mmCIF file of C-alpha atoms in Angstrom:
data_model
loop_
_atom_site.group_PDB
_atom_site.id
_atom_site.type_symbol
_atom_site.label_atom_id
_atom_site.label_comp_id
_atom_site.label_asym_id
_atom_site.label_seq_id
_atom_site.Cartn_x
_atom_site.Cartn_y
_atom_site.Cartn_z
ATOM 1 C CA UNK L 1 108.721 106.582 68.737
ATOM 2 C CA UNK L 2 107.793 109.934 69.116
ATOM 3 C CA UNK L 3 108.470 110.618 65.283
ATOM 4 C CA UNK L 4 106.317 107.655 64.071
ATOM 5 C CA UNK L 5 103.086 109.411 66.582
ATOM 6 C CA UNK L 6 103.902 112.214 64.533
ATOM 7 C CA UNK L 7 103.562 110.367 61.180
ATOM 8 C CA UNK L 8 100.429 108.707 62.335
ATOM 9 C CA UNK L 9 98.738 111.964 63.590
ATOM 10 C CA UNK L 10 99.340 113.649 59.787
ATOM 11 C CA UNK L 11 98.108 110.798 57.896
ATOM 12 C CA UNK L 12 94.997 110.230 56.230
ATOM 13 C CA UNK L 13 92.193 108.960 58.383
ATOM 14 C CA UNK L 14 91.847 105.185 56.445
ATOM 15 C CA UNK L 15 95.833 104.927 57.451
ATOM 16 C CA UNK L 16 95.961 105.449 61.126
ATOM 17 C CA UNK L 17 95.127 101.875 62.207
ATOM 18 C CA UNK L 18 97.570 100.543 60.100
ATOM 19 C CA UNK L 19 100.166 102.328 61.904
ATOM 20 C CA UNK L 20 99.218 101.295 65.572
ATOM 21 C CA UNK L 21 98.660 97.745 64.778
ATOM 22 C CA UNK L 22 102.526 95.937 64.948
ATOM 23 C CA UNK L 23 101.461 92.923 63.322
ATOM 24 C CA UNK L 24 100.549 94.897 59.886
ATOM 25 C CA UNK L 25 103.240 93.831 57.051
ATOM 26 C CA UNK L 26 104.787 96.981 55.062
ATOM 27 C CA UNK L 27 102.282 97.936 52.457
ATOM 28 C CA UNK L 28 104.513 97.138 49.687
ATOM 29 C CA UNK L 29 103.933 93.428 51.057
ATOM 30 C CA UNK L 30 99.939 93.550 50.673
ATOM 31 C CA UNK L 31 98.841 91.141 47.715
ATOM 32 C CA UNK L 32 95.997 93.502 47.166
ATOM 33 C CA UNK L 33 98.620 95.934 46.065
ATOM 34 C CA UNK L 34 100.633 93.748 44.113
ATOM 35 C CA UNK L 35 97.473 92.529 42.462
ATOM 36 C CA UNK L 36 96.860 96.058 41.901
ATOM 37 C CA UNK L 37 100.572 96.554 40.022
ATOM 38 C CA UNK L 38 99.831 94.187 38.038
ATOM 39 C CA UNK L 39 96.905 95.069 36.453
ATOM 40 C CA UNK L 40 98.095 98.063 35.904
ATOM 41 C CA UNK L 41 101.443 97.228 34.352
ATOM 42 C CA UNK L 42 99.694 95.129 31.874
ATOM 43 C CA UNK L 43 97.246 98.411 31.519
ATOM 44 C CA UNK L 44 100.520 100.084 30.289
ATOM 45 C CA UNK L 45 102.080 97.283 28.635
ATOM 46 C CA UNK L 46 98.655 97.100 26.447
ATOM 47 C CA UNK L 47 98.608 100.529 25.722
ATOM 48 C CA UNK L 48 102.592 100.358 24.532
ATOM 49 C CA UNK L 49 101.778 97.939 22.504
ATOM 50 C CA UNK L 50 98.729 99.844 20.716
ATOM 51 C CA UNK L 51 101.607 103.073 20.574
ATOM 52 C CA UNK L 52 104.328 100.760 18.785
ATOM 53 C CA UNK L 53 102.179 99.584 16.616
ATOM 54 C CA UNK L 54 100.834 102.707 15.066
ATOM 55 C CA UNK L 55 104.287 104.379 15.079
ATOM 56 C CA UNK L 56 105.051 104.076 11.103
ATOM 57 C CA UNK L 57 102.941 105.599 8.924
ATOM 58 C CA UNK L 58 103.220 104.063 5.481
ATOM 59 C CA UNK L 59 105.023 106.344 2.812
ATOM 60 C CA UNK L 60 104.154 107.903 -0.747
ATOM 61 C CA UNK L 61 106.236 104.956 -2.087
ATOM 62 C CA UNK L 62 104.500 101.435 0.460
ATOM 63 C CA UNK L 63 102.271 100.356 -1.854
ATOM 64 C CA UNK L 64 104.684 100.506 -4.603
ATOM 65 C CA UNK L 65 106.741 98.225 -2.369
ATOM 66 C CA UNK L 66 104.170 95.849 -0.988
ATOM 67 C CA UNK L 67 103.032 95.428 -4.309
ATOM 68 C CA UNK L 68 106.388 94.321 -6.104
ATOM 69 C CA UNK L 69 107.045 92.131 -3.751
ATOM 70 C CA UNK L 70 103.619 90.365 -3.496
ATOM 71 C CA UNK L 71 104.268 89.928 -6.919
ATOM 72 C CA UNK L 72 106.793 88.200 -6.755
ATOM 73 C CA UNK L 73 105.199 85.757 -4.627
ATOM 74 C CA UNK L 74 102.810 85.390 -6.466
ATOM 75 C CA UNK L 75 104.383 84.311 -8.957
ATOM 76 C CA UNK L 76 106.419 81.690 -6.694
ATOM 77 C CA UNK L 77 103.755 80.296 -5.246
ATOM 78 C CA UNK L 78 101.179 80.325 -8.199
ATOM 79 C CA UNK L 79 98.968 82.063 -6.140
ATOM 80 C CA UNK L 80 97.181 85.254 -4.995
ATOM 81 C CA UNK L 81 94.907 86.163 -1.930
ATOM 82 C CA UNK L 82 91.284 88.022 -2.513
ATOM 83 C CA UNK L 83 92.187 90.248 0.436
ATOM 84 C CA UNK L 84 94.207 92.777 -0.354
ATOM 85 C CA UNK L 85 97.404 95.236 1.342
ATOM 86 C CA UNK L 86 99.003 93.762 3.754
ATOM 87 C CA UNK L 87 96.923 90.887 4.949
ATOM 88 C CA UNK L 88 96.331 89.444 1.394
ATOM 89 C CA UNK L 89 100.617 89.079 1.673
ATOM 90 C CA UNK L 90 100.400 87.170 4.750
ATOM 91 C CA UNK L 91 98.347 84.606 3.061
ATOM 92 C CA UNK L 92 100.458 84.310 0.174
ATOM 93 C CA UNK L 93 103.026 83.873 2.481
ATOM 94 C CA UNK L 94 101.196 81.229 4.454
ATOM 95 C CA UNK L 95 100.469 79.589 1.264
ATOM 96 C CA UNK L 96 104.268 79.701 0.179
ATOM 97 C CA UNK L 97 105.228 77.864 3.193
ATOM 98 C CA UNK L 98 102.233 75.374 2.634
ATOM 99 C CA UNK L 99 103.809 74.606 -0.903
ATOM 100 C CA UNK L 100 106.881 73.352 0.071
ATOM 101 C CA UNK L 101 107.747 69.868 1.270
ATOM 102 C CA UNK L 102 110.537 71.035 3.411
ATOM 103 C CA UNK L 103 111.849 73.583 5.237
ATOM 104 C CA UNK L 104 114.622 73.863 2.886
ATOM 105 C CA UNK L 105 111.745 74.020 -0.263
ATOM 106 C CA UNK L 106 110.213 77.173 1.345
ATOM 107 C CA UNK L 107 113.769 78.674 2.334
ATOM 108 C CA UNK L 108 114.871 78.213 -1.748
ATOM 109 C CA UNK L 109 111.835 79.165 -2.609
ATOM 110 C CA UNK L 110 112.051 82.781 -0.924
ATOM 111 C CA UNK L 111 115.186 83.103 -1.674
ATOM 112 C CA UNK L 112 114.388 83.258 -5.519
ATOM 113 C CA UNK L 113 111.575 85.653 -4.410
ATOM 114 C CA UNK L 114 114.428 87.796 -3.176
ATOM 115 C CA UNK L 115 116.394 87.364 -6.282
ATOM 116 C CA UNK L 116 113.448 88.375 -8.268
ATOM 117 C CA UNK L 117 113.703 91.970 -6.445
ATOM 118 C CA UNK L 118 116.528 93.067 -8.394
ATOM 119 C CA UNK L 119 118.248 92.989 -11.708
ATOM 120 C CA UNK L 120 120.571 90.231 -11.802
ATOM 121 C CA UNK L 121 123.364 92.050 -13.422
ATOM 122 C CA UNK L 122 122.717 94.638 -9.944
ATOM 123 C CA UNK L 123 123.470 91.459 -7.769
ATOM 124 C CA UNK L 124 126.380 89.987 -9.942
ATOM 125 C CA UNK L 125 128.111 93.970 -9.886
ATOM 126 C CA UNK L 126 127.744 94.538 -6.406
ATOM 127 C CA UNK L 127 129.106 90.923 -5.222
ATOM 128 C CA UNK L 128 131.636 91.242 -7.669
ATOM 129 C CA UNK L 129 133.083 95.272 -7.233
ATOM 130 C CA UNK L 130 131.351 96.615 -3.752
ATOM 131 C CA UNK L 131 131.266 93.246 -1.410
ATOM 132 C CA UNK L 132 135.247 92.762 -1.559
ATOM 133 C CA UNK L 133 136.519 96.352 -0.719
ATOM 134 C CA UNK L 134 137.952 96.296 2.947
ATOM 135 C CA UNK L 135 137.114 92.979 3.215
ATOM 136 C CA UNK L 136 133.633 93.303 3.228
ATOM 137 C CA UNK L 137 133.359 96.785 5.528
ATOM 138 C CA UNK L 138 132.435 98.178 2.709
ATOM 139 C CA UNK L 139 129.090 96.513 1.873
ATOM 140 C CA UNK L 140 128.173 96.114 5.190
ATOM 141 C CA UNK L 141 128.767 99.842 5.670
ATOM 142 C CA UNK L 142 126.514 100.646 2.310
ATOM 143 C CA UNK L 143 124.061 102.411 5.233
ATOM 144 C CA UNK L 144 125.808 105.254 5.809
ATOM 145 C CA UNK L 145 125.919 105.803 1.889
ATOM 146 C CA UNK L 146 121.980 105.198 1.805
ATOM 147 C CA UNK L 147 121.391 107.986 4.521
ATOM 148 C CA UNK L 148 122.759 110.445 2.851
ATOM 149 C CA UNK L 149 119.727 109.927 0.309
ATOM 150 C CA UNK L 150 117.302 110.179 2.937
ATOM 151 C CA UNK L 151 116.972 106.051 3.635
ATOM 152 C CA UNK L 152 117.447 104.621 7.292
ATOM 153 C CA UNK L 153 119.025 101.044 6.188
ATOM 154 C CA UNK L 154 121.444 99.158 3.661
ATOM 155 C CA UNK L 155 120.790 97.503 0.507
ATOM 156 C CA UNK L 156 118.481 95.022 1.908
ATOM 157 C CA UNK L 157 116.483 97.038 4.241
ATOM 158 C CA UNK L 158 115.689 99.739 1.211
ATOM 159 C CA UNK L 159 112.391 99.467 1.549
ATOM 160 C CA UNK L 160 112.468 97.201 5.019
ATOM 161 C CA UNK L 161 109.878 100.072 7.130
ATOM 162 C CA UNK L 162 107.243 98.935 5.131
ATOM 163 C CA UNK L 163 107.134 95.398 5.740
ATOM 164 C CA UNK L 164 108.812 95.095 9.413
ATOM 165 C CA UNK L 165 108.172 98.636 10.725
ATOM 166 C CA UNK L 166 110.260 101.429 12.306
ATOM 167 C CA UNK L 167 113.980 100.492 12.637
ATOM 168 C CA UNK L 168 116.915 101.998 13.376
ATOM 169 C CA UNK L 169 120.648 102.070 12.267
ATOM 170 C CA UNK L 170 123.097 100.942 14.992
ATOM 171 C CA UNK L 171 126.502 99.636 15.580
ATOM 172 C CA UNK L 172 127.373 95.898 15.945
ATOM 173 C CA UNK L 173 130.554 94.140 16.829
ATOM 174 C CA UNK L 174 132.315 92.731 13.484
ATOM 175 C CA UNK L 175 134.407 89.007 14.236
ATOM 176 C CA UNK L 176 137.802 90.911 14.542
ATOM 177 C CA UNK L 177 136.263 93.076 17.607
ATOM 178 C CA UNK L 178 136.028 95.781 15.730
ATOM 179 C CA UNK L 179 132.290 97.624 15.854
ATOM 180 C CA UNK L 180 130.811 98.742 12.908
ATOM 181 C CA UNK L 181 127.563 100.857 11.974
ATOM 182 C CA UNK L 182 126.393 97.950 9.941
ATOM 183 C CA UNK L 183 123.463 96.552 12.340
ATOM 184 C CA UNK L 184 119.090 97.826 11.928
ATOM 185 C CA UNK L 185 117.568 97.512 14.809
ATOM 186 C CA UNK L 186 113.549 96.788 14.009
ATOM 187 C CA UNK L 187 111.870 98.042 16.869
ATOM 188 C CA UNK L 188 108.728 95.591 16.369
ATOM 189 C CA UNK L 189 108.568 93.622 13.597
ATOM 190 C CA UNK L 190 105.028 93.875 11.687
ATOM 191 C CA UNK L 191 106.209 90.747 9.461
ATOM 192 C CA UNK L 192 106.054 88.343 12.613
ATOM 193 C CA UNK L 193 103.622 90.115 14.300
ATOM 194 C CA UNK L 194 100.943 89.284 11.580
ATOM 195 C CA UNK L 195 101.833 86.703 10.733
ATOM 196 C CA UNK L 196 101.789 85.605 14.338
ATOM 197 C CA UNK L 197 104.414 82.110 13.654
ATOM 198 C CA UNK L 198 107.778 81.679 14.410
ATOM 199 C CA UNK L 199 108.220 79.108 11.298
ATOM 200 C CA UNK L 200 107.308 81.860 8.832
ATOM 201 C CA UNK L 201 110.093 84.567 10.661
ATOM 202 C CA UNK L 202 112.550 81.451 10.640
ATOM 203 C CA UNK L 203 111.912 79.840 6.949
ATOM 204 C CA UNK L 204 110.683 82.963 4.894
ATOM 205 C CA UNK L 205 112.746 85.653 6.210
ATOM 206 C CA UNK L 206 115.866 85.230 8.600
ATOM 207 C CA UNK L 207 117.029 82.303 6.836
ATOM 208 C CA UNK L 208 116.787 83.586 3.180
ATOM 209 C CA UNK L 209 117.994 86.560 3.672
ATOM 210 C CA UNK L 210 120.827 85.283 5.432
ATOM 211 C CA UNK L 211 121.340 83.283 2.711
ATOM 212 C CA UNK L 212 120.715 86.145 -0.068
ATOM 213 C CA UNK L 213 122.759 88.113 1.116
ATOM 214 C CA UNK L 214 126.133 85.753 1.563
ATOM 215 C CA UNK L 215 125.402 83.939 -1.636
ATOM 216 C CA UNK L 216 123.842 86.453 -4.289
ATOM 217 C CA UNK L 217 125.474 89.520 -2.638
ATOM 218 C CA UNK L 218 128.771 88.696 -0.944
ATOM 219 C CA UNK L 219 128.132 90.133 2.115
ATOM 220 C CA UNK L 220 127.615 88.185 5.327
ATOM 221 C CA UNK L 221 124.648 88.601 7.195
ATOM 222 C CA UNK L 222 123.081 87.522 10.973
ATOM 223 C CA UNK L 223 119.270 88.204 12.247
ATOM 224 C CA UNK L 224 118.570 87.583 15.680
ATOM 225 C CA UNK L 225 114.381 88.027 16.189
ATOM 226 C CA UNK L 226 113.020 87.969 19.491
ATOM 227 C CA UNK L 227 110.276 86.325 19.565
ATOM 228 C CA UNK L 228 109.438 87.762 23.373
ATOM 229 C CA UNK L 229 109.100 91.629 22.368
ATOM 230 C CA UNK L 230 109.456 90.425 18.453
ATOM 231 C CA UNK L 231 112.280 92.862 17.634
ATOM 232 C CA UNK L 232 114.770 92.011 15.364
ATOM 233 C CA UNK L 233 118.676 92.645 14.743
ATOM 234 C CA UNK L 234 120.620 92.525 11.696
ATOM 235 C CA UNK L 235 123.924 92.338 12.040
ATOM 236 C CA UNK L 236 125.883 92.620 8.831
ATOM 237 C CA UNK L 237 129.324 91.785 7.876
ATOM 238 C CA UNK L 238 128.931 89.107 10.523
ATOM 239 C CA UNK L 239 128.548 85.272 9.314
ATOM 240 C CA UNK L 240 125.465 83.367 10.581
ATOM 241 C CA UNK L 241 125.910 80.057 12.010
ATOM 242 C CA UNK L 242 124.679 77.137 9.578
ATOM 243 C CA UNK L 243 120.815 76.645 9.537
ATOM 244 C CA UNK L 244 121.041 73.010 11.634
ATOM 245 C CA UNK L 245 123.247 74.905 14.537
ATOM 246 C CA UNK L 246 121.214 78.038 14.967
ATOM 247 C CA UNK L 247 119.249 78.362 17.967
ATOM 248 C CA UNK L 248 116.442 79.972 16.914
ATOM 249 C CA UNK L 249 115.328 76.824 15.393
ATOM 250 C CA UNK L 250 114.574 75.956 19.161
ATOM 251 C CA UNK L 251 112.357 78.349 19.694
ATOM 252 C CA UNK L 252 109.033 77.594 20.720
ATOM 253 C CA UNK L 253 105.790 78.247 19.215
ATOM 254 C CA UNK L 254 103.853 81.874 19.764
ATOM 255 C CA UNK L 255 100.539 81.376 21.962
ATOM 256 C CA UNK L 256 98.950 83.564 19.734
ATOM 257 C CA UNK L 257 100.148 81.560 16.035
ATOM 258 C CA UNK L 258 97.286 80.468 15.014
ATOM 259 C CA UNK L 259 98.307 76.822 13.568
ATOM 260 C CA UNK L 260 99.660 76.037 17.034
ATOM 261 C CA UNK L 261 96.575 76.541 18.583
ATOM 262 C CA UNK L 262 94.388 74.628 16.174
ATOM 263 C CA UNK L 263 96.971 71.750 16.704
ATOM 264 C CA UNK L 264 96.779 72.033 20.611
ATOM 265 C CA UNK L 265 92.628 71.737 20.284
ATOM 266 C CA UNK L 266 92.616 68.911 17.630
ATOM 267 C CA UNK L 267 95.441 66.551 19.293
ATOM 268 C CA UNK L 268 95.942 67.435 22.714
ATOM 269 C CA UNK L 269 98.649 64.260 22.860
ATOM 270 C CA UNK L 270 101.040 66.223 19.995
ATOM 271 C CA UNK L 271 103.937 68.844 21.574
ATOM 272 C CA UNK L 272 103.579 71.698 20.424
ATOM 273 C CA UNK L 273 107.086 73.071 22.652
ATOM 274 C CA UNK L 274 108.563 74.010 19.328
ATOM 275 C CA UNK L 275 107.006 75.020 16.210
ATOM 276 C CA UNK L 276 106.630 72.056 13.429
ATOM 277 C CA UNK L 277 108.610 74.016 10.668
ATOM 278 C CA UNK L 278 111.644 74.968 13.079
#
C-alpha cells in the first residue's frame, strides 16, 4: 500500500482521484480510450493505405506497356474509352466483361487478349522446349533467369508492376513438398483496387491467366487474391483447382464495387452476398 501512495503522490494532478477511488476499472478498460484507439488505428490504417498506394512509380517503359495491352482490348472488345492511362483501361475492361454472355465468354475472351501479347511461335517454343525440363521447375523457376536482367517476376509478370503494383519474388511450396522460388507476391493490387469488383479480379485476370499459362504455356499456375487487404499470390508450378471448385468464386462482393452498390439501392430485395459474375 505504501508503494501505490507513492505512485499516486508522483502522478499528474488529473490522475490522483483515479487512484483513491477502488471502484475505478483499469484504464485500459475505459470505452473513451478504446474509442480513442480506434480512431486512431483507422488514422494509421488511412494513412498506410495513401503510402501503399503511391509506392510504385511508373517506369521509362509503363506506357509502352499499358498501351499494348489496351490495345489489345480494344481490339477484343471493339471498343475504346475517351479517358485515357489507366482509367480509360478499366473501362475497357468493364466493357469486356459487359460483352460477354457468360462468365466463361469474358474468361475466353481475355484469354485471347493474353495470347495476343506475344508471338505465337514464342508461346508454342517455350511450351514445347522450356515448360518440360525438370518437370516443369524449370519454367516456373524462369524468375531467377529474369532477375539477372534487372526484372522482379517470370514470364508473365514481365511487365506485371505496371498494372498490379509493387510485388515481390518469394518461395512457394510445389505438390511434392518441395519449395520453390516460383511465387510474386503483389503487395496491393492496383488492378482490383480500381477496378473496385471482385468479378473483374475473378473473370479477367486470375482465371485467364491460370488458364494461359497451363494451356498456351505449359506451366501450371495458382492466384490466390485477397480481397480483405487485396494482395495477391502467384504460385507457379502449382495446378489450380478447376474454375467450378475454387473458392474464390464465393467471395463476396467489395462495399466499395460500384455495381454492387447501385444494385443494393435499386432492388433492396436482390442478395448481393456474392458478386453476380462469381
Amino acid at each position: 500500500m505504501k508503494a501505490l501512495g507513492l505512485v499516486a503522490a508522483r502522478a499528474p494532478t488529473g490522475f490522483t482521484t483515479s487512484f483513491h477511488e477502488p471502484k475505478q476499472k483499469p484504464l485500459r478498460n475505459n470505452p473513451f480510450c478504446v474509442s480513442c484507439s480506434s480512431s486512431s488505428k483507422t488514422v494509421q490504417e488511412q494513412a498506410k493505405t495513401a503510402v501503399l498506394k503511391s509506392e510504385y512509380k511508373p517506369g521509362v517503359f509503363d506506357d509502352f506497356f499499358l498501351n499494348l495491352f489496351r490495345n489489345k482490348l480494344v481490339q477484343e472488345v471493339g471498343w475504346d474509352s475517351q479517358r485515357p492511362g489507366y482509367d480509360g483501361l478499366i473501362e475497357v475492361v468493364n466493357r469486356l466483361m459487359m460483352k460477354g454472355k457468360t462468365n466463361s465468354d469474358t474468361i475466353e475472351a481475355a484469354v485471347r487478349v493474353l495470347r495476343a501479347l506475344f508471338p505465337p511461335f514464342l508461346l508454342e517454343l517455350y511450351k514445347i522446349f522450356i515448360a518440360p525440363l525438370g518437370r516443369g521447375k524449370i519454367a516456373a523457376m524462369m524468375v531467377d533467369i529474369l532477375k539477372c536482367f534487372g526484372f522482379e517476376a517470370r514470364v508473365t509478370a514481365l511487365t506485371c508492376q505496371w498494372l498490379m503494383g509493387p510485388c515481390k519474388v518469394n518461395s512457394v511450396e510445389l505438390p511434392d513438398g518441395t519449395l520453390c522460388s516460383s511465387g510474386v507476391f503483389v503487395e496491393r493490387c492496383k488492378y482490383l483496387e480500381e477496378s473496385k469488383c471482385v468479378g473483374i479480379c475473378i473473370n479477367t485476370c486470375k482465371f485467364p491467366t491460370q488458364t494461359f499459362f497451363k494451356d498456351h504455356m505449359g506451366v501450371p499456375l495458382l492466384m490466390e487474391p485477397n480481397f480483405a487487404d487485396y494482395s495477391c499470390q502467384f504460385k507457379f508450378g502449382v495446378l489450380a483447382p478447376p474454375h467450378e471448385d475454387d473458392s474464390v468464386l464465393k467471395e463476396p462482393c467489395l462495399e466499395i464495387c460500384p455495381n454492387a452498390a447501385k444494385r443494393r439501392t435499386v432492388a433492396r430485395n436482390i442478395d448481393v452476398t456474392t458478386c453476380p459474375k462469381t
